PDB file of C-alpha atoms in Angstrom:
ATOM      1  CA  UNK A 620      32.723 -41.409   3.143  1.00  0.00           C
ATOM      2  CA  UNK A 621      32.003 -37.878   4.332  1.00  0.00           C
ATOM      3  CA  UNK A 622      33.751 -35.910   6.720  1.00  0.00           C
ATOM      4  CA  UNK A 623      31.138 -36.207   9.119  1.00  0.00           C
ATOM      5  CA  UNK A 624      30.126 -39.611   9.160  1.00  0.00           C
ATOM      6  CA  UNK A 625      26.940 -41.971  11.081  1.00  0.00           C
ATOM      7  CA  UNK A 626      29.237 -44.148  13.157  1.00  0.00           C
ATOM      8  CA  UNK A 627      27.888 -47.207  14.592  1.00  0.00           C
ATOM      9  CA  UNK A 628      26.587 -46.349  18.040  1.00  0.00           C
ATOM     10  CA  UNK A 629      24.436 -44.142  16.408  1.00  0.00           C
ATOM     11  CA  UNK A 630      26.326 -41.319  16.478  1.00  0.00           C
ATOM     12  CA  UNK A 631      27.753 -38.423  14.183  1.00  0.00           C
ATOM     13  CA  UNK A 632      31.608 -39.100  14.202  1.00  0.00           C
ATOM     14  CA  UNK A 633      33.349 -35.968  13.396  1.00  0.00           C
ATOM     15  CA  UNK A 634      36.697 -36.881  11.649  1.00  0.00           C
ATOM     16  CA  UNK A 635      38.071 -33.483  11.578  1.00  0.00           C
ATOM     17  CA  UNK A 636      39.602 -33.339  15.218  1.00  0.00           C
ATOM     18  CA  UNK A 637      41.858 -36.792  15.193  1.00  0.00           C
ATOM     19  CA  UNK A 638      45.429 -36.105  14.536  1.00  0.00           C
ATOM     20  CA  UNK A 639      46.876 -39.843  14.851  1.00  0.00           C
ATOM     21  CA  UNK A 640      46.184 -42.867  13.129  1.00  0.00           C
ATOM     22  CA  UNK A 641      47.196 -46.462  14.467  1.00  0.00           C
ATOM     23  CA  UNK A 642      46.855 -49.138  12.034  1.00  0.00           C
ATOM     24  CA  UNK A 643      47.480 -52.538  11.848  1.00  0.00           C
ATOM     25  CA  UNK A 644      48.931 -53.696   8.506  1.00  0.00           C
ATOM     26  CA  UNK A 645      47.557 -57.924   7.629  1.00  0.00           C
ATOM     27  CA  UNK A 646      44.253 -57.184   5.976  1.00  0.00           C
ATOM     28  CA  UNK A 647      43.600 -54.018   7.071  1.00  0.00           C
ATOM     29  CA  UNK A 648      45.941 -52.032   4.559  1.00  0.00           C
ATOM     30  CA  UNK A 649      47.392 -55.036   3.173  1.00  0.00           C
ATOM     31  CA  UNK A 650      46.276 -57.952   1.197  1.00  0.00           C
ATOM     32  CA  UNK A 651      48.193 -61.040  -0.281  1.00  0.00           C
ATOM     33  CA  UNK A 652      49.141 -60.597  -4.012  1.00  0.00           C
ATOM     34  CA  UNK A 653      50.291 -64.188  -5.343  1.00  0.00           C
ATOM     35  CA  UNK A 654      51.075 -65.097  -1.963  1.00  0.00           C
ATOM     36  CA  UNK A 655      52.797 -61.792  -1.497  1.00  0.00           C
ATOM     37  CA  UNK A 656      51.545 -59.376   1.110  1.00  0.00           C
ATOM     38  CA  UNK A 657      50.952 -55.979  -0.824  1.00  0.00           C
ATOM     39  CA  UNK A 658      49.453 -52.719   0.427  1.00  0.00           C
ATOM     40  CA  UNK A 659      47.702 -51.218  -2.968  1.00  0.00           C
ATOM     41  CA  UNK A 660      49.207 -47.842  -4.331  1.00  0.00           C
ATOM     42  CA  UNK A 661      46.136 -46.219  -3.450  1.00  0.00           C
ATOM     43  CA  UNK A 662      46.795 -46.645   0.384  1.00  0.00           C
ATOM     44  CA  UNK A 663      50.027 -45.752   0.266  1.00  0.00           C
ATOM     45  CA  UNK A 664      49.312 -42.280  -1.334  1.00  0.00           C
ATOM     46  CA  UNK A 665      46.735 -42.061   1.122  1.00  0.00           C
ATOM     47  CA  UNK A 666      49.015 -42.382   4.035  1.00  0.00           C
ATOM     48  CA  UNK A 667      51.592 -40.199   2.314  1.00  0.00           C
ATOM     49  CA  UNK A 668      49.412 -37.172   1.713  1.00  0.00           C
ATOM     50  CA  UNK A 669      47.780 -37.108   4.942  1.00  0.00           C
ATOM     51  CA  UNK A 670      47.483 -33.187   6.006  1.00  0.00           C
ATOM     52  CA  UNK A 671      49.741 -31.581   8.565  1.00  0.00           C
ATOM     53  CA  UNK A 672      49.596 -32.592  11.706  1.00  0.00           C
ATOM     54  CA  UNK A 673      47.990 -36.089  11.132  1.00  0.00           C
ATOM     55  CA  UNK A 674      50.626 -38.760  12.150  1.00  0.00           C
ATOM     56  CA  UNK A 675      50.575 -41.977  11.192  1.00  0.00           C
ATOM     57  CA  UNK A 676      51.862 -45.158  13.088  1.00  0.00           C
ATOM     58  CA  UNK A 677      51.528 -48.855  11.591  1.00  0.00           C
ATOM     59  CA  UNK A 678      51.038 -50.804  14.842  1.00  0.00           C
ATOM     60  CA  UNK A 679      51.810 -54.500  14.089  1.00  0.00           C
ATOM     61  CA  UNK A 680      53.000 -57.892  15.339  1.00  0.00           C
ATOM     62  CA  UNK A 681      55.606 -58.093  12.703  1.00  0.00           C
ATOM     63  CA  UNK A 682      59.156 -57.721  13.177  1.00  0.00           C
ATOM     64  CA  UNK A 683      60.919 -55.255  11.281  1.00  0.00           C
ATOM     65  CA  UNK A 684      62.702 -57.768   8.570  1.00  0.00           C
ATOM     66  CA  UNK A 685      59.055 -59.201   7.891  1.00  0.00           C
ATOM     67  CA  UNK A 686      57.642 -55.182   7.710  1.00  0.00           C
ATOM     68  CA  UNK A 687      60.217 -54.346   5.337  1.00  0.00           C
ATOM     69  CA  UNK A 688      59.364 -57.319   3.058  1.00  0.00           C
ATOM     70  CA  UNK A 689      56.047 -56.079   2.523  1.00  0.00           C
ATOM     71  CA  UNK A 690      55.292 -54.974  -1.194  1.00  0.00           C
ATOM     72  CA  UNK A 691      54.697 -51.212  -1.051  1.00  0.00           C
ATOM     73  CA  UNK A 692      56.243 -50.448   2.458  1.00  0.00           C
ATOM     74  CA  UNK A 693      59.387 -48.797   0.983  1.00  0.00           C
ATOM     75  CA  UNK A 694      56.896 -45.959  -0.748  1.00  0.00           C
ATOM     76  CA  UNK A 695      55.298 -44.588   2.577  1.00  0.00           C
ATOM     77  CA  UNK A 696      56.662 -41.852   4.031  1.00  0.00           C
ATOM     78  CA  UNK A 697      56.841 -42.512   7.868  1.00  0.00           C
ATOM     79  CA  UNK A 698      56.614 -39.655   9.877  1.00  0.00           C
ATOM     80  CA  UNK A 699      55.386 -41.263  13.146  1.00  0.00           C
ATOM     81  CA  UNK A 700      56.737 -43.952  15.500  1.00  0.00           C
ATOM     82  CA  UNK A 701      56.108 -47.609  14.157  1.00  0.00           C
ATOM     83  CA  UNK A 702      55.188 -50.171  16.697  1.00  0.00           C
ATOM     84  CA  UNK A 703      56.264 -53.297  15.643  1.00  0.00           C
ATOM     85  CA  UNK A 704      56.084 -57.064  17.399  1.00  0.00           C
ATOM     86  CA  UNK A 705      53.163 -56.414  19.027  1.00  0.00           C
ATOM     87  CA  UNK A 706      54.843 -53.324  21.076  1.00  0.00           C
ATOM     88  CA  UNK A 707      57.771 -55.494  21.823  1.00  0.00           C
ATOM     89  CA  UNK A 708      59.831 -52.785  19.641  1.00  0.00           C
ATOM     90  CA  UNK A 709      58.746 -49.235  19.009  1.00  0.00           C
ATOM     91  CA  UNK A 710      61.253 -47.413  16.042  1.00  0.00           C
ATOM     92  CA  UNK A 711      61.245 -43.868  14.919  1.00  0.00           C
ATOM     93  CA  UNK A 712      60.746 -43.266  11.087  1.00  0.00           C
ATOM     94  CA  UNK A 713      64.153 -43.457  10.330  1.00  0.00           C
ATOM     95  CA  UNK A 714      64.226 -47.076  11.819  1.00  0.00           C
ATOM     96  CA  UNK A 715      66.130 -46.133  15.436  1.00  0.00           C
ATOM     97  CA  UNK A 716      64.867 -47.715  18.531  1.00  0.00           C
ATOM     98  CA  UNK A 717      62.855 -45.465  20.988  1.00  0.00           C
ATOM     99  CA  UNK A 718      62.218 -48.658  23.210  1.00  0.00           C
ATOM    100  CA  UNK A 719      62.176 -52.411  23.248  1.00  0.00           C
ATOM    101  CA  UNK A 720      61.378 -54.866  25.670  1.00  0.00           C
ATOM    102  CA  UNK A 721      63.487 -57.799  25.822  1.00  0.00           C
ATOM    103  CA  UNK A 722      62.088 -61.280  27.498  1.00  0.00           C
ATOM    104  CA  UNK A 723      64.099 -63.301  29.960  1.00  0.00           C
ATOM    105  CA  UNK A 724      66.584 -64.917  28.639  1.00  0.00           C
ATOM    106  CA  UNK A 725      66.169 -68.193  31.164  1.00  0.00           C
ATOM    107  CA  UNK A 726      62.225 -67.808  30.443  1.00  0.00           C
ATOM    108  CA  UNK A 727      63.514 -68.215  26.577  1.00  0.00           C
ATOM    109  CA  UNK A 728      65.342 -71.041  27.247  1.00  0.00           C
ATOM    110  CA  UNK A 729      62.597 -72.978  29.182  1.00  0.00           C
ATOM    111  CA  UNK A 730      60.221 -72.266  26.774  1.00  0.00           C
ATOM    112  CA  UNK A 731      62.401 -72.642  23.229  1.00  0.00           C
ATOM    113  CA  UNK A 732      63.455 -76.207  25.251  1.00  0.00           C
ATOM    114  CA  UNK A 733      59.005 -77.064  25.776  1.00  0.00           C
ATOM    115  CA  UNK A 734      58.023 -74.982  22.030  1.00  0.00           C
ATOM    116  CA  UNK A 735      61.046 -77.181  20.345  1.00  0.00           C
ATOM    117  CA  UNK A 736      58.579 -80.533  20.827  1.00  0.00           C
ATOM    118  CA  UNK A 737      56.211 -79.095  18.532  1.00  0.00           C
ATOM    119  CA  UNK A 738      56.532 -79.742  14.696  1.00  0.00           C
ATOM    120  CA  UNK A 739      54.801 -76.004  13.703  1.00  0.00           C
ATOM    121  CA  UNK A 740      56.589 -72.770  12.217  1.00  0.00           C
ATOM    122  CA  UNK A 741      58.348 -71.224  15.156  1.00  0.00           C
ATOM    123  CA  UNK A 742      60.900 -68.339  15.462  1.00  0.00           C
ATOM    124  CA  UNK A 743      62.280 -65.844  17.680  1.00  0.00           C
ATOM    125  CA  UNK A 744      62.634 -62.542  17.048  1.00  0.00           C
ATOM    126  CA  UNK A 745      65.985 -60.592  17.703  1.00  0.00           C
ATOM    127  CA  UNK A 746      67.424 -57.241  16.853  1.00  0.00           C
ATOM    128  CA  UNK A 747      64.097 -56.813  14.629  1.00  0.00           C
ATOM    129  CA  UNK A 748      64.922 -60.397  12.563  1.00  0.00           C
ATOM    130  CA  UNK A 749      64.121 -63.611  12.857  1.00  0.00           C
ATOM    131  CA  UNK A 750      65.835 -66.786  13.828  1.00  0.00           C
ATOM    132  CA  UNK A 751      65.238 -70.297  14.111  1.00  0.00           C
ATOM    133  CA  UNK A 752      65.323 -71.276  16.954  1.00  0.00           C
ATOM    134  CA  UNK A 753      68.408 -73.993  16.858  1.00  0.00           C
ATOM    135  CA  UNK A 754      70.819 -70.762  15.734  1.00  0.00           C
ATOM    136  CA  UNK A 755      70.213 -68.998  18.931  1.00  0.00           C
ATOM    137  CA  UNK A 756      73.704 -67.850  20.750  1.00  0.00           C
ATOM    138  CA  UNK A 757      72.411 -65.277  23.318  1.00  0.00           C
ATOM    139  CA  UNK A 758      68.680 -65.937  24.614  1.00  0.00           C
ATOM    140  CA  UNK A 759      68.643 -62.495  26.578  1.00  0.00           C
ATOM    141  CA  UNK A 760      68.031 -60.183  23.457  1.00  0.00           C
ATOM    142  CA  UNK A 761      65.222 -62.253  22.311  1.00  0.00           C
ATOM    143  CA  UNK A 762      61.885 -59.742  22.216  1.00  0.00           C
ATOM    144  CA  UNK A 763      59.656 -62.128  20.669  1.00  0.00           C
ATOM    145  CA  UNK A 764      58.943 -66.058  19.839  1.00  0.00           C
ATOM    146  CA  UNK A 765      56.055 -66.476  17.150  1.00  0.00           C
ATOM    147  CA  UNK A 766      54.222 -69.638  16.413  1.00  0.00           C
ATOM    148  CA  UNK A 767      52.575 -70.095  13.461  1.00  0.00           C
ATOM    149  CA  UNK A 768      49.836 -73.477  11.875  1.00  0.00           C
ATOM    150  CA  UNK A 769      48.914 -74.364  15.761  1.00  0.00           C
ATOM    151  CA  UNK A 770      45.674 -76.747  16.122  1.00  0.00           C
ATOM    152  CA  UNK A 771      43.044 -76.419  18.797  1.00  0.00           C
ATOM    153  CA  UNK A 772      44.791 -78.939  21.461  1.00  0.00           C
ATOM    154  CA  UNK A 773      48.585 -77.616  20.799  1.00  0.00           C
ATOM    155  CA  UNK A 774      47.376 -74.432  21.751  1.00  0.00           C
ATOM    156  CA  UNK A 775      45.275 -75.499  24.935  1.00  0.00           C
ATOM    157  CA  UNK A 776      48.875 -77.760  26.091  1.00  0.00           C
ATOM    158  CA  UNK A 777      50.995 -74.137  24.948  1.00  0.00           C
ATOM    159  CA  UNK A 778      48.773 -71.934  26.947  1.00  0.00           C
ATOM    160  CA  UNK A 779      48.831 -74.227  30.129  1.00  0.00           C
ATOM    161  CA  UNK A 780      52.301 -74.214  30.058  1.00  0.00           C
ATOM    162  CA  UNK A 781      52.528 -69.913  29.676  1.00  0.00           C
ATOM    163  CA  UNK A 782      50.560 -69.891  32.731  1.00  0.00           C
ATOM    164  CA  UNK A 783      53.395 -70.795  34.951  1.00  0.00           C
ATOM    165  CA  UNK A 784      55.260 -67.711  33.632  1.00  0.00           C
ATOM    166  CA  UNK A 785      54.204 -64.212  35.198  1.00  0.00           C
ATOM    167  CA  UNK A 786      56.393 -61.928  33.690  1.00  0.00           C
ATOM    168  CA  UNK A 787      55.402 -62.782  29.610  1.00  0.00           C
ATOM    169  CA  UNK A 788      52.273 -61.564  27.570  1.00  0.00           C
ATOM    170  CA  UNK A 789      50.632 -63.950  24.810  1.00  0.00           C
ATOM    171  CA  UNK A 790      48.309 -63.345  22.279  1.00  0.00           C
ATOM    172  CA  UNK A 791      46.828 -65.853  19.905  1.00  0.00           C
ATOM    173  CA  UNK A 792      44.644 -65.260  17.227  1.00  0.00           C
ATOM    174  CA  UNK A 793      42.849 -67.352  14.241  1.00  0.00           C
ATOM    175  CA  UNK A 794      45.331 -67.729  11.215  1.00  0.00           C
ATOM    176  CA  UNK A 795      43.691 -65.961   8.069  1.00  0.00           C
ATOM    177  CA  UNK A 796      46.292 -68.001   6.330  1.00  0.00           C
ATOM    178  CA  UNK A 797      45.556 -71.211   7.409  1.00  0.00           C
ATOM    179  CA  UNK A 798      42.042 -71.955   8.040  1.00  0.00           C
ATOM    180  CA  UNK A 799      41.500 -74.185  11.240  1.00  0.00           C
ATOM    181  CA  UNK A 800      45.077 -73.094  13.044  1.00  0.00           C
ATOM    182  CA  UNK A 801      46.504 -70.389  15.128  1.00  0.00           C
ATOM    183  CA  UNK A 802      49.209 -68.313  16.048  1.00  0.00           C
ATOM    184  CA  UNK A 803      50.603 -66.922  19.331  1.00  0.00           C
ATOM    185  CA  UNK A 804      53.001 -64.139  19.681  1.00  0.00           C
ATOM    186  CA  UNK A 805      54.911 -64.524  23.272  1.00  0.00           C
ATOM    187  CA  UNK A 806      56.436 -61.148  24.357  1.00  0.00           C
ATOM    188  CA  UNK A 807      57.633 -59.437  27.567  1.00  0.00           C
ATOM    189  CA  UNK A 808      54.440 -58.501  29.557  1.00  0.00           C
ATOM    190  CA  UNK A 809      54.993 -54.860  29.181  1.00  0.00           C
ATOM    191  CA  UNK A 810      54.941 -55.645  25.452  1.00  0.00           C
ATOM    192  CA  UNK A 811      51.942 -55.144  24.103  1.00  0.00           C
ATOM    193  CA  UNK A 812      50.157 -53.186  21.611  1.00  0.00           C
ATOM    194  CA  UNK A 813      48.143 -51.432  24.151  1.00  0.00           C
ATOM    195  CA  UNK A 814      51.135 -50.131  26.041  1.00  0.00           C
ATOM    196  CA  UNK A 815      52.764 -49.368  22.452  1.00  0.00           C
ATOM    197  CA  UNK A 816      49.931 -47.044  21.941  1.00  0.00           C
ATOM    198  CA  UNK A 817      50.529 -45.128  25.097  1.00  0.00           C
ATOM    199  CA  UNK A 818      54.408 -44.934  24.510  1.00  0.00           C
ATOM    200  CA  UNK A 819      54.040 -43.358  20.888  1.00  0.00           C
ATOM    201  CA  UNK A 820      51.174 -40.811  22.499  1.00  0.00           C
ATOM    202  CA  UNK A 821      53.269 -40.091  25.366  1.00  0.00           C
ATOM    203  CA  UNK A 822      56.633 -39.259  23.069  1.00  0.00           C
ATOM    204  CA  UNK A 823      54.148 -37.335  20.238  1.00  0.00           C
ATOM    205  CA  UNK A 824      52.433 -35.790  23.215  1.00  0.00           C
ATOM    206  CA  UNK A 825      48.766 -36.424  21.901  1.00  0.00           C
ATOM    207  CA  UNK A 826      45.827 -36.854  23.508  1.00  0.00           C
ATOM    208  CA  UNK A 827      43.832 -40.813  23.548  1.00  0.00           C
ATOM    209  CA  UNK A 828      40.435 -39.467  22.369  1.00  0.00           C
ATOM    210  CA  UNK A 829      42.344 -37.247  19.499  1.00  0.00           C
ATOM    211  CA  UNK A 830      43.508 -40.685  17.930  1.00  0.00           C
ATOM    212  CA  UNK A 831      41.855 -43.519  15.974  1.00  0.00           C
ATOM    213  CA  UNK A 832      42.754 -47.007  15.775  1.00  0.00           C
ATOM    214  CA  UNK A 833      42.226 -49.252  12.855  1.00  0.00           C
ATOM    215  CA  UNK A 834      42.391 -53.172  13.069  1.00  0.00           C
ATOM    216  CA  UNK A 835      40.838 -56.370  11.636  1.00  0.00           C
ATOM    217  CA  UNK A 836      41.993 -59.594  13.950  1.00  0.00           C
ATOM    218  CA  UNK A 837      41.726 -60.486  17.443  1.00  0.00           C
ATOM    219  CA  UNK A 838      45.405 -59.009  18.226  1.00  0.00           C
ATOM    220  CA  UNK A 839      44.208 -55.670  17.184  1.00  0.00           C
ATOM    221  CA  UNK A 840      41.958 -55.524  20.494  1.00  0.00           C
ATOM    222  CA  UNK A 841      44.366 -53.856  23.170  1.00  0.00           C
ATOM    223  CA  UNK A 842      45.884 -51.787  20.213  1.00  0.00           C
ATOM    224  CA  UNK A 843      42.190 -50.344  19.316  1.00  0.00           C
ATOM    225  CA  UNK A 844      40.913 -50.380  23.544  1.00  0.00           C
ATOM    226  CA  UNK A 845      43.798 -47.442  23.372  1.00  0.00           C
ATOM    227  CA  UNK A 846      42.434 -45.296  21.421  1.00  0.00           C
ATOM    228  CA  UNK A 847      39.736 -42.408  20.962  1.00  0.00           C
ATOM    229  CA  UNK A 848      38.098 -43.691  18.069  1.00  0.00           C
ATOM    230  CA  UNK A 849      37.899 -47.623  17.302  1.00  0.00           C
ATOM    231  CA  UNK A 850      37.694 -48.718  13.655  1.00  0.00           C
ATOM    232  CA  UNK A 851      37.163 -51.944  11.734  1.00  0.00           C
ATOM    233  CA  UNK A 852      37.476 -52.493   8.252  1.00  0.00           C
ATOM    234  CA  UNK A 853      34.491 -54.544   7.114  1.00  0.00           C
ATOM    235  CA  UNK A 854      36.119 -58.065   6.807  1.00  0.00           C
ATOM    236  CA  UNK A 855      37.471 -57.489  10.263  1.00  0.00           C
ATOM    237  CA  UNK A 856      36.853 -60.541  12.980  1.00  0.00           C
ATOM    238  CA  UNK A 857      33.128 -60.841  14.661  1.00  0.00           C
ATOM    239  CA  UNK A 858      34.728 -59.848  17.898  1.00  0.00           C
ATOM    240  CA  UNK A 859      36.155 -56.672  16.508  1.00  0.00           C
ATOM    241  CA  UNK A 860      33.304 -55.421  14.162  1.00  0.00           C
ATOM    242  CA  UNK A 861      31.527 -56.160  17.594  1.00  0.00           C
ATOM    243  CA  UNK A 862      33.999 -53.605  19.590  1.00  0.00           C
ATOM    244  CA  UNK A 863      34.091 -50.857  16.667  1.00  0.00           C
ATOM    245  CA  UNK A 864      32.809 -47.479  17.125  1.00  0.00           C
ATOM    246  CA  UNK A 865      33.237 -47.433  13.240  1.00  0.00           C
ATOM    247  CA  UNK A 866      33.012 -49.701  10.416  1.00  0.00           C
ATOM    248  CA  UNK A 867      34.461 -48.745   6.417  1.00  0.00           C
ATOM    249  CA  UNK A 868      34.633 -50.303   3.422  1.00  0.00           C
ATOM    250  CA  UNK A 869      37.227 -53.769   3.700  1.00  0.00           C
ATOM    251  CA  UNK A 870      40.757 -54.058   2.792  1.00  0.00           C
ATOM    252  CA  UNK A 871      40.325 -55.053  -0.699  1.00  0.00           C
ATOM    253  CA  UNK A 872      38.394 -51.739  -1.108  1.00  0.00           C
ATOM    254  CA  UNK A 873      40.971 -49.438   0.095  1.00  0.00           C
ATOM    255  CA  UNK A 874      38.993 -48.723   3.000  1.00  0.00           C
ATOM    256  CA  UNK A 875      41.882 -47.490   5.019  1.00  0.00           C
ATOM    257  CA  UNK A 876      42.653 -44.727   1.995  1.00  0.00           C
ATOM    258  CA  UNK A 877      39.011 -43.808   2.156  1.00  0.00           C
ATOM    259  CA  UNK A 878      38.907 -42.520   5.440  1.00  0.00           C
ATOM    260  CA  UNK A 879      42.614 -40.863   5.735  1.00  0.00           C
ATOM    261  CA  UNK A 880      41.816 -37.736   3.416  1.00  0.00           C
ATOM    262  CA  UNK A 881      38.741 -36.944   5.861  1.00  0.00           C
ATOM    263  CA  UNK A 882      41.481 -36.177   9.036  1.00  0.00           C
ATOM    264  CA  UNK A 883      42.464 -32.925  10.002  1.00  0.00           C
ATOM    265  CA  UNK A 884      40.281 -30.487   8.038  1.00  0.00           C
TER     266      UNK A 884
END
């Protein structure tokens, strides 16, 4: 890649203004390693050595235990905001919380009451870890419940009942590790990556078209409709190839890596 580069509209996409990257971490800078999810050392210097000026923010579903589980995470050198459970929880680099959105604790109970009929991985998220869902003690500090190996007609019963609930966001996407199932991610409905993004510009004071976002899945869609410059990596999902301004090389390539050293010049 080039530091001016023929983007997919057509156009000549001029890397050296953006001073923020968002980036979501499952296959887009991360890959599974003998069923362990790795991001290669090659991204990681990447990400470390971008110039001055150039933040960095991994913008991800994940909860902070599962981020910090991830082979190669402890190497980068955050300098940004991280937005983690799908926005639910935004942390500066040195792991504080900036802001979190908590869901209602009666809404929790309903729904961990309806979600406990289901035999599927399912967990809530509190204080950044997760729990099952039968060692829950105080429903109000829950920021997240994430399903996991849904089929077709769990998720079309799951989504009927969310509807009755106006103060939650959902988003479901196809599970790259399960072929054939789903997961959903149930948050507060100011929780989202899309609001995430606007948080972290608002604190860094940045402009929207100065940033790029990076993404692969379906759940990457409100984090990369924030942001100046949308980019896929090349085994992203049809729908978000379809929305990106830009595509590079995949995951497996180090696509990410490639494109980080042309920012900022």
């Amino acid at each position: 890649m080039t530091e001016k580069h023929l983007g997919n509209d057509g156009t000549i996409k001029d890397f050296s203004k953006y001073r923020h990257v968002f980036c979501d971490i499952d296959h887009t800078i991360a890959t599974f390693i003998e069923k362990r999810l790795e991001i290669p050392t090659l991204v990681v210097e990447s990400i470390n050595n971008l110039r001055p000026g150039v933040g960095f923010s991994i913008t991800t579903a994940r909860c902070l235990e599962e981020v910090l589980e991830i082979g190669g995470i402890a190497n980068i050198r955050f300098r940004s905001p991280l937005i983690l459970e799908n926005g639910a929880s935004i942390l500066t680099p040195e792991l504080n919380i900036v802001s979190q959105y908590q869901l209602d604790g009666d809404v929790v109970t309903q729904l961990m009451e309806y979600l406990g009929t289901f035999d599927i991985w399912k967990k809530v998220v509190i204080g950044g870890k997760l729990h099952n869902f039968d060692s829950i003690t105080n429903e109000s500090r829950t920021t997240k419940i994430g399903l996991q190996d849904l089929t077709e007609s769990m998720m079309e019963n799951i989504l009927e009942k969310l509807s009755c609930f106006s103060d939650i966001s959902y988003f479901r996407s196809k599970a790259a590790h399960k072929p054939g199932t789903f997961t959903l991610d149930i948050t507060n409905s100011h929780a989202t990556k899309y609001n995430g993004v606007f948080e972290v510009l608002r604190i860094l004071e940045i402009k929207r078209d100065l940033v790029i976002g990076i993404g692969d899945s379906d759940n990457d869609f409100p984090m990369l409709d924030a942001c100046g410059l949308k980019v896929a990596v090349a085994n992203a999902k049809p729908s978000i190839l379809e929305m990106a301004e830009l595509i590079i090389p995949d995951c497996e390539s180090g696509g990410v890596a490639q494109l980080l050293p042309l920012l900022g010049k």
